Tab-separated table of C-alpha atoms in Angstrom:
chain	number	residue	atom	x	y	z
N	1	UNK	CA	29.439	7.468	-4.279
N	2	UNK	CA	25.954	7.833	-2.803
N	3	UNK	CA	24.199	4.696	-1.689
N	4	UNK	CA	21.216	3.794	-3.812
N	5	UNK	CA	17.872	3.586	-2.073
N	6	UNK	CA	16.427	0.080	-2.060
N	7	UNK	CA	12.876	1.392	-1.682
N	8	UNK	CA	11.110	4.788	-1.505
N	9	UNK	CA	10.950	4.644	2.301
N	10	UNK	CA	14.728	4.243	2.659
N	11	UNK	CA	15.131	8.007	3.071
N	12	UNK	CA	13.576	7.696	6.534
N	13	UNK	CA	16.188	5.215	7.767
N	14	UNK	CA	18.647	7.991	8.663
N	15	UNK	CA	16.112	9.622	10.994
N	16	UNK	CA	14.943	8.523	14.401
N	17	UNK	CA	11.318	8.226	13.334
N	18	UNK	CA	10.372	5.022	11.497
N	19	UNK	CA	8.774	5.257	8.059
N	20	UNK	CA	4.973	5.631	8.047
N	21	UNK	CA	4.044	2.037	7.299
N	22	UNK	CA	0.514	0.810	6.790
N	23	UNK	CA	-0.574	-1.891	9.222
N	24	UNK	CA	-3.694	-3.094	7.420
N	25	UNK	CA	-5.611	-2.864	4.175
N	26	UNK	CA	-8.256	-0.091	4.329
N	27	UNK	CA	-8.297	-0.586	8.099
N	28	UNK	CA	-10.349	-3.792	8.078
N	29	UNK	CA	-8.251	-6.519	6.444
N	30	UNK	CA	-4.862	-8.131	6.889
N	31	UNK	CA	-2.239	-6.338	4.818
N	32	UNK	CA	-1.224	-9.617	3.155
N	33	UNK	CA	-4.820	-10.152	2.076
N	34	UNK	CA	-4.740	-6.620	0.713
N	35	UNK	CA	-1.640	-7.327	-1.376
N	36	UNK	CA	-3.272	-10.509	-2.683
N	37	UNK	CA	-6.439	-8.608	-3.612
N	38	UNK	CA	-4.409	-5.851	-5.289
N	39	UNK	CA	-2.412	-8.399	-7.274
N	40	UNK	CA	-5.525	-10.268	-8.417
N	41	UNK	CA	-7.099	-6.979	-9.473
N	42	UNK	CA	-3.944	-6.080	-11.403
N	43	UNK	CA	-3.905	-9.533	-12.999
N	44	UNK	CA	-7.498	-9.086	-14.166
N	45	UNK	CA	-6.568	-5.726	-15.651
N	46	UNK	CA	-3.551	-7.217	-17.434
N	47	UNK	CA	-5.503	-10.173	-18.820
N	48	UNK	CA	-7.979	-7.712	-20.327
N	49	UNK	CA	-5.136	-6.618	-22.594
N	50	UNK	CA	-5.416	-9.962	-24.408
N	51	UNK	CA	-8.913	-9.045	-25.526
N	52	UNK	CA	-7.914	-5.434	-26.099
N	53	UNK	CA	-5.295	-6.487	-28.628
N	54	UNK	CA	-8.191	-7.504	-30.883
N	55	UNK	CA	-8.865	-3.777	-31.266
N	56	UNK	CA	-5.997	-3.729	-33.771
N	57	UNK	CA	-8.523	-4.805	-36.385
N	58	UNK	CA	-10.731	-1.767	-35.651
N	59	UNK	CA	-8.117	0.860	-36.482
N	60	UNK	CA	-7.072	2.047	-33.007
N	61	UNK	CA	-4.067	4.258	-32.379
N	62	UNK	CA	-0.527	3.010	-31.885
N	63	UNK	CA	-0.564	4.165	-28.260
N	64	UNK	CA	-3.529	1.916	-27.486
N	65	UNK	CA	-1.898	-1.073	-29.164
N	66	UNK	CA	1.329	-0.529	-27.217
N	67	UNK	CA	-0.668	-0.369	-23.970
N	68	UNK	CA	-2.342	-3.697	-24.719
N	69	UNK	CA	1.008	-5.306	-25.554
N	70	UNK	CA	2.537	-3.915	-22.367
N	71	UNK	CA	-0.337	-5.361	-20.324
N	72	UNK	CA	0.203	-8.809	-21.822
N	73	UNK	CA	3.966	-8.732	-21.248
N	74	UNK	CA	3.617	-7.800	-17.566
N	75	UNK	CA	1.195	-10.618	-16.688
N	76	UNK	CA	4.123	-12.758	-15.550
N	77	UNK	CA	5.261	-9.999	-13.196
N	78	UNK	CA	1.920	-9.997	-11.377
N	79	UNK	CA	2.028	-13.795	-11.067
N	80	UNK	CA	5.532	-13.442	-9.601
N	81	UNK	CA	4.141	-10.981	-7.059
N	82	UNK	CA	1.375	-13.380	-6.046
N	83	UNK	CA	3.929	-16.125	-5.440
N	84	UNK	CA	6.159	-13.780	-3.430
N	85	UNK	CA	3.198	-12.739	-1.305
N	86	UNK	CA	2.224	-16.338	-0.628
N	87	UNK	CA	5.781	-17.263	0.333
N	88	UNK	CA	6.147	-14.120	2.483
N	89	UNK	CA	9.578	-13.626	0.932
N	90	UNK	CA	10.854	-10.125	1.749
N	91	UNK	CA	13.360	-9.902	-1.111
N	92	UNK	CA	10.908	-11.065	-3.775
N	93	UNK	CA	8.177	-8.843	-2.369
N	94	UNK	CA	10.490	-5.814	-2.613
N	95	UNK	CA	11.194	-6.661	-6.243
N	96	UNK	CA	7.463	-6.861	-6.847
N	97	UNK	CA	6.847	-3.579	-5.001
N	98	UNK	CA	9.453	-1.761	-7.101
N	99	UNK	CA	7.945	-3.209	-10.269
N	100	UNK	CA	4.457	-2.245	-9.113
N	101	UNK	CA	5.616	1.346	-8.610
N	102	UNK	CA	7.187	1.436	-12.076
N	103	UNK	CA	3.966	0.035	-13.513
N	104	UNK	CA	2.039	2.836	-11.816
N	105	UNK	CA	4.356	5.436	-13.355
N	106	UNK	CA	4.000	3.897	-16.820
N	107	UNK	CA	0.222	3.788	-16.421
N	108	UNK	CA	0.313	7.454	-15.410
N	109	UNK	CA	2.141	8.321	-18.639
N	110	UNK	CA	-0.441	6.454	-20.710
N	111	UNK	CA	-3.266	8.133	-18.801
N	112	UNK	CA	-1.729	11.548	-19.456
N	113	UNK	CA	-1.376	10.781	-23.183
N	114	UNK	CA	-4.965	9.607	-23.516
N	115	UNK	CA	-6.220	12.442	-21.306
N	116	UNK	CA	-4.584	15.130	-23.417
N	117	UNK	CA	-5.973	13.516	-26.551
N	118	UNK	CA	-9.483	13.265	-25.125
N	119	UNK	CA	-9.631	16.653	-23.410
N	120	UNK	CA	-7.883	18.817	-25.993
N	121	UNK	CA	-7.509	17.041	-29.336
N	122	UNK	CA	-11.025	15.636	-29.502
N	123	UNK	CA	-13.378	18.322	-30.886
N	124	UNK	CA	-16.443	16.905	-29.056
N	125	UNK	CA	-18.675	18.028	-31.891
N	126	UNK	CA	-20.953	14.975	-31.902
N	127	UNK	CA	-19.720	13.490	-35.150
N	128	UNK	CA	-19.823	9.712	-35.258
N	129	UNK	CA	-16.493	8.411	-36.492
N	130	UNK	CA	-16.255	4.754	-37.480
N	131	UNK	CA	-12.804	3.203	-37.102
N	132	UNK	CA	-13.752	0.041	-38.959
N	133	UNK	CA	-16.494	-1.909	-40.684
N	134	UNK	CA	-17.649	-3.391	-37.381
N	135	UNK	CA	-18.384	0.045	-35.953
N	136	UNK	CA	-20.125	1.093	-39.149
N	137	UNK	CA	-22.482	-1.857	-38.846
N	138	UNK	CA	-23.282	-0.892	-35.256
N	139	UNK	CA	-24.363	2.618	-36.244
N	140	UNK	CA	-28.080	3.186	-36.607
N	141	UNK	CA	-28.735	4.530	-40.092
N	142	UNK	CA	-32.305	5.481	-39.098
N	143	UNK	CA	-31.178	7.900	-36.362
N	144	UNK	CA	-32.507	11.440	-36.862
N	145	UNK	CA	-30.049	13.777	-38.531
N	146	UNK	CA	-29.190	17.097	-36.894
N	147	UNK	CA	-27.625	20.110	-38.436
N	148	UNK	CA	-23.872	20.434	-37.799
N	149	UNK	CA	-24.449	23.436	-35.556
N	150	UNK	CA	-27.168	21.771	-33.471
N	151	UNK	CA	-25.138	18.580	-33.161
N	152	UNK	CA	-22.073	20.527	-32.028
N	153	UNK	CA	-24.028	22.493	-29.422
N	154	UNK	CA	-25.620	19.333	-28.021
N	155	UNK	CA	-22.266	17.528	-27.837
N	156	UNK	CA	-20.576	20.485	-26.146
N	157	UNK	CA	-23.353	20.699	-23.557
N	158	UNK	CA	-22.951	17.012	-22.693
N	159	UNK	CA	-19.167	17.339	-22.560
N	160	UNK	CA	-19.334	20.280	-20.150
N	161	UNK	CA	-21.497	18.212	-17.789
N	162	UNK	CA	-19.338	15.078	-17.956
N	163	UNK	CA	-15.921	16.732	-18.009
N	164	UNK	CA	-15.794	17.378	-14.270
N	165	UNK	CA	-17.011	13.873	-13.399
N	166	UNK	CA	-14.423	12.324	-15.716
N	167	UNK	CA	-11.653	14.373	-14.094
N	168	UNK	CA	-12.689	13.321	-10.594
N	169	UNK	CA	-12.777	9.652	-11.639
N	170	UNK	CA	-9.311	9.814	-13.208
N	171	UNK	CA	-7.766	11.508	-10.168
N	172	UNK	CA	-9.551	9.127	-7.798
N	173	UNK	CA	-8.333	6.029	-9.635
N	174	UNK	CA	-4.792	7.421	-9.712
N	175	UNK	CA	-4.835	7.980	-5.936
N	176	UNK	CA	-6.243	4.499	-5.335
N	177	UNK	CA	-3.414	2.991	-7.379
N	178	UNK	CA	-0.929	5.050	-5.350
N	179	UNK	CA	-2.462	3.672	-2.152
N	180	UNK	CA	-2.038	0.162	-3.558
N	181	UNK	CA	1.661	0.897	-4.080
N	182	UNK	CA	1.993	1.971	-0.432
N	183	UNK	CA	0.251	-1.213	0.708
N	184	UNK	CA	2.657	-3.440	-1.231
N	185	UNK	CA	5.703	-1.530	0.033
N	186	UNK	CA	4.464	-1.612	3.624
N	187	UNK	CA	3.970	-5.369	3.439
N	188	UNK	CA	7.479	-5.820	2.045
N	189	UNK	CA	9.044	-3.691	4.800
N	190	UNK	CA	7.115	-5.550	7.505
N	191	UNK	CA	8.447	-8.818	6.102
N	192	UNK	CA	12.001	-7.480	6.135
N	193	UNK	CA	11.697	-6.290	9.728
N	194	UNK	CA	9.921	-9.441	10.864
N	195	UNK	CA	7.022	-7.383	12.230
N	196	UNK	CA	4.292	-8.710	9.957
N	197	UNK	CA	3.039	-11.433	12.317
N	198	UNK	CA	2.747	-8.901	15.168
N	199	UNK	CA	0.332	-6.621	13.304
N	200	UNK	CA	-3.181	-6.374	14.808
N	201	UNK	CA	-5.024	-7.914	11.845
N	202	UNK	CA	-2.327	-10.321	10.725
N	203	UNK	CA	-3.094	-14.000	11.088
N	204	UNK	CA	-0.613	-16.218	12.963
N	205	UNK	CA	1.015	-19.104	11.129
N	206	UNK	CA	-1.455	-21.834	10.276
N	207	UNK	CA	-1.936	-24.529	12.955
N	208	UNK	CA	-3.887	-26.871	10.691
N	209	UNK	CA	-1.882	-30.114	10.408
N	210	UNK	CA	-0.672	-30.727	6.896
N	211	UNK	CA	0.935	-33.851	5.468
N	212	UNK	CA	4.448	-32.565	6.174
N	213	UNK	CA	3.648	-31.464	9.724
N	214	UNK	CA	1.968	-34.783	10.512
N	215	UNK	CA	5.060	-36.606	9.253
N	216	UNK	CA	7.281	-34.435	11.464
N	217	UNK	CA	5.075	-35.082	14.487
N	218	UNK	CA	5.160	-38.846	13.822
N	219	UNK	CA	8.963	-38.849	13.547
N	220	UNK	CA	9.237	-36.863	16.768
N	221	UNK	CA	6.996	-39.331	18.617
N	222	UNK	CA	9.072	-42.250	17.348
N	223	UNK	CA	12.265	-40.613	18.557
N	224	UNK	CA	10.749	-40.069	22.001
N	225	UNK	CA	9.361	-43.592	22.313
N	226	UNK	CA	12.214	-45.484	20.648
N	227	UNK	CA	15.383	-43.405	21.064
N	228	UNK	CA	17.694	-46.367	20.460
N	229	UNK	CA	15.923	-47.316	17.232
N	230	UNK	CA	15.951	-43.757	15.889
N	231	UNK	CA	19.634	-43.442	16.744
N	232	UNK	CA	20.496	-46.710	15.037
N	233	UNK	CA	19.007	-45.437	11.756
N	234	UNK	CA	21.982	-43.147	11.355
N	235	UNK	CA	24.551	-45.893	12.045
N	236	UNK	CA	26.056	-48.592	9.916
N	237	UNK	CA	24.613	-52.101	10.423
N	238	UNK	CA	27.699	-53.241	12.359
N	239	UNK	CA	27.602	-50.150	14.579
N	240	UNK	CA	23.906	-50.593	15.213
N	241	UNK	CA	24.465	-54.239	16.260
N	242	UNK	CA	27.196	-53.185	18.666
N	243	UNK	CA	24.863	-50.652	20.210
N	244	UNK	CA	22.197	-53.339	20.688
N	245	UNK	CA	24.747	-55.714	22.261
N	246	UNK	CA	25.521	-53.115	24.879
N	247	UNK	CA	21.961	-53.308	26.175
N	248	UNK	CA	21.659	-57.122	25.912
N	249	UNK	CA	21.813	-58.975	29.290
N	250	UNK	CA	24.979	-60.918	30.114
N	251	UNK	CA	24.128	-64.659	30.306
N	252	UNK	CA	26.995	-65.293	32.778
N	253	UNK	CA	25.836	-62.653	35.216
N	254	UNK	CA	24.109	-63.734	38.402
N	255	UNK	CA	20.443	-63.045	38.811
N	256	UNK	CA	19.818	-61.312	42.091
């Protein structure tokens, strides 16, 4: 039975060359900072689904409603990824990377559905279609009326100019999201290999004393200054007294 790949780069493990990992985020920032930025950006996008769900009252399509619901459901996954990144946990980060890749694939499907609808199903004839009372109230009733033919020609001319720009934007955003996936996977692999801290832009572990580190330093100093006292903490009271008696001077001994 073939062994399942734990990540997309696992296919390179049988070759002598290592997988092409990213060492930084856009060449200027630590890769961990990049994963944090990507996760916060994804969280902002998911939270927007809460407000998008209000579009149900304006008569949107079922595909749009399902996208908003999906965004709300996956908010917890992004929060999980932020925690995994902060902990620098390789296993949790791999889970997040796999989920991030699946999210990219699902987003690609939604983009394809909406793109086909917008590029081919939409007539682009300039007609103003109101999906609810709120949109009807926003329409300007005093706008000049055009003949159906003139309105269609004007709308088609605008669509021909904007179609190329819209295509470039969609492809560009898709490639950026794919780059984000590679960043998250690279960070996870570096954590698994233990090579993250050796990257050029990676920050070493923090040397700022925290409450726990100060407590550890204080305990270490006490053990160095009072070794007998620190050792007696682990003994029973009777054992500790016997240890102290060993170091007490003998009153019958002669003083030289």
